[in-house]
Amino acid sequence: MKNTPSNNSMTRNIIYYMFYQGLNVIFPFITSMYVARVLLPTVVGNVTYAQNIATYFSILAFLGIPTYGIREIAKERKNERDLSKLYSELFFINLASTVFFLAVYLTLIFSVQRFREDIWLYLITGSVIAFNAINNEWLFSGLEEFSFISMRSGAVKIISFILLVIFVKNPDDHLAYALLTVMGSVGNYMINIVFSSKYVRLIFDGLNMRRHLRPILILTGVNIAIELYSLVDVTMLGIISTPEDVAFYSYGSRIFKIFLQVLNSFTVVIVPRAALFFDNGDKAGFNALLRKTFLTLSVISIPMVCGMMIVSDSAVELFFGNPFLSSSSVLKLLSPILIISPFGYLLGSRVLLIANKERQMLLCVFLGAIVNIIGNSILIPKYTYMGAAMASVISEITVFAVYLNLSRGYYKISDTALDLVKICVGTIIMSVSILVINKIDTATALKLMIEVTVGSFVYFLVESIMHEEIIEKYIGKVIKKRLGDIGANWTWK
């Protein structure tokens, strides 16, 4: 058994996790492009709604363990016996909750007429609840084994996509699509269970599961509230509007959520290290880590939002085809959340989590959920899928404001104003270059490729000229090292 976890550097962890999130961008894009053309809006809407219902019960089944587990594993990872005991306690709590909520889900779908009419679809999408019993991703995140997470995820995604192309050929194959979507998650779970024996073993004696119940239940409330204002849009659209509106909203928000996941990955990576700084009373290290992450998010999110708003029409048309063009409006409206949400998570959710302030987290996200439900109730009947997008933006702003207010006493980030000015200047120049290209009358695919390439080049060039800290210190360092390696290997002949 492995005695201690890997001592990967923070930068290396970020690189691995960015690779992992990069896969989470590329493969959903490719999958969505294929599925949009094969299944079409109505079928996509029906499958999305079934997945939406199953997700509620999945969230309930894993309680708050994914969030709580990362923090606690990071604290115990140096002691083999305590680590296995902690893992076993959380594993058995997760197993019990999975059995209970799976039974509730099965009772629901066999009791409601709408679900019984397509029972196989709901059984397949709901099977992810059962497999949650072996979901231990939190173990590897807490141990900072991000290289393993990245490699495993890449392999599973490639296999899932190959099977999708083989078995999903027309709208009648929607059950195969639903099953392969589930297997994408289950494959990760199974690999995790096999490799977890390198770090922990299940033990049955001396366990004290009661000590975890209070923080887990509080974090369960947090997770429910977070997902509630994430999932309720589709749920209410499915009840109030049409499957087509569900598809338009889900595809627009799907693109947005992919990029949001990439940005939020930075805050996931820092939790184990930040928790150690905080527990050891190292305020300087804690604040320095938050500052670096804050600037990294700024460097990426600000230009990302502006670029996305400009190219969204071309992107949606290219990726999903004309039947889904309405999704472009959803994407434009949701894109500012790519700035709001990551900063809220970093300076609010992650800080409060590390400070053991789960109740304050619960207050924030439940308030956001209530605002989103009220917003959906008012806006969806009038504006359909655009109303759902409006409600999401309003709720995210609300959560962001409350997070910052509750967490402001736990950290201090300084000396960022100049870098933020540099980032905004680079973003403006980048946006102008993309707008110029956008006026060119050429094929959509070619135009989009040129816009992304030129826009990225212009942005990084401007930031490098202005010596923006993150670009110069980290990206520049990688480039210089690579050039140095090339030079060292060069011999004159």
Short mmCIF file of N, CA and C in Angstrom, two decimals, residues 13 73 122 132 194 210 230 256 269 359 393 493:
data_model
loop_
_atom_site.label_atom_id
_atom_site.label_comp_id
_atom_site.label_asym_id
_atom_site.label_seq_id
_atom_site.Cartn_x
_atom_site.Cartn_y
_atom_site.Cartn_z
N ASN A 13 -0.13 20.37 -10.51
CA ASN A 13 -1.52 19.98 -10.30
C ASN A 13 -2.46 20.77 -11.20
N ILE A 73 -9.82 14.42 3.57
CA ILE A 73 -8.74 13.56 3.07
C ILE A 73 -7.43 14.33 3.07
N TYR A 122 -36.07 6.41 -18.11
CA TYR A 122 -35.87 6.85 -16.72
C TYR A 122 -35.12 5.81 -15.89
N ASN A 132 -23.54 5.35 -7.88
CA ASN A 132 -22.94 6.30 -6.97
C ASN A 132 -22.37 5.62 -5.73
N VAL A 194 -10.80 0.42 -8.29
CA VAL A 194 -9.66 -0.49 -8.47
C VAL A 194 -8.37 0.14 -7.95
N ARG A 210 -20.79 8.82 12.93
CA ARG A 210 -21.63 9.90 13.46
C ARG A 210 -20.90 11.24 13.43
N SER A 230 -29.22 25.24 -10.49
CA SER A 230 -28.61 24.82 -11.75
C SER A 230 -29.57 23.95 -12.56
N PHE A 256 -21.86 26.90 -22.10
CA PHE A 256 -21.47 27.79 -21.00
C PHE A 256 -20.95 27.00 -19.81
N VAL A 269 -8.67 22.70 -7.40
CA VAL A 269 -7.27 22.30 -7.23
C VAL A 269 -6.66 22.90 -5.97
N ARG A 359 -22.41 26.33 7.39
CA ARG A 359 -23.73 26.93 7.53
C ARG A 359 -23.88 28.21 6.72
N VAL A 393 -28.85 34.29 -14.34
CA VAL A 393 -27.94 35.42 -14.16
C VAL A 393 -28.27 36.16 -12.87
N LYS A 493 26.25 21.44 -37.17
CA LYS A 493 26.89 20.42 -38.00
C LYS A 493 27.62 21.10 -39.14
#
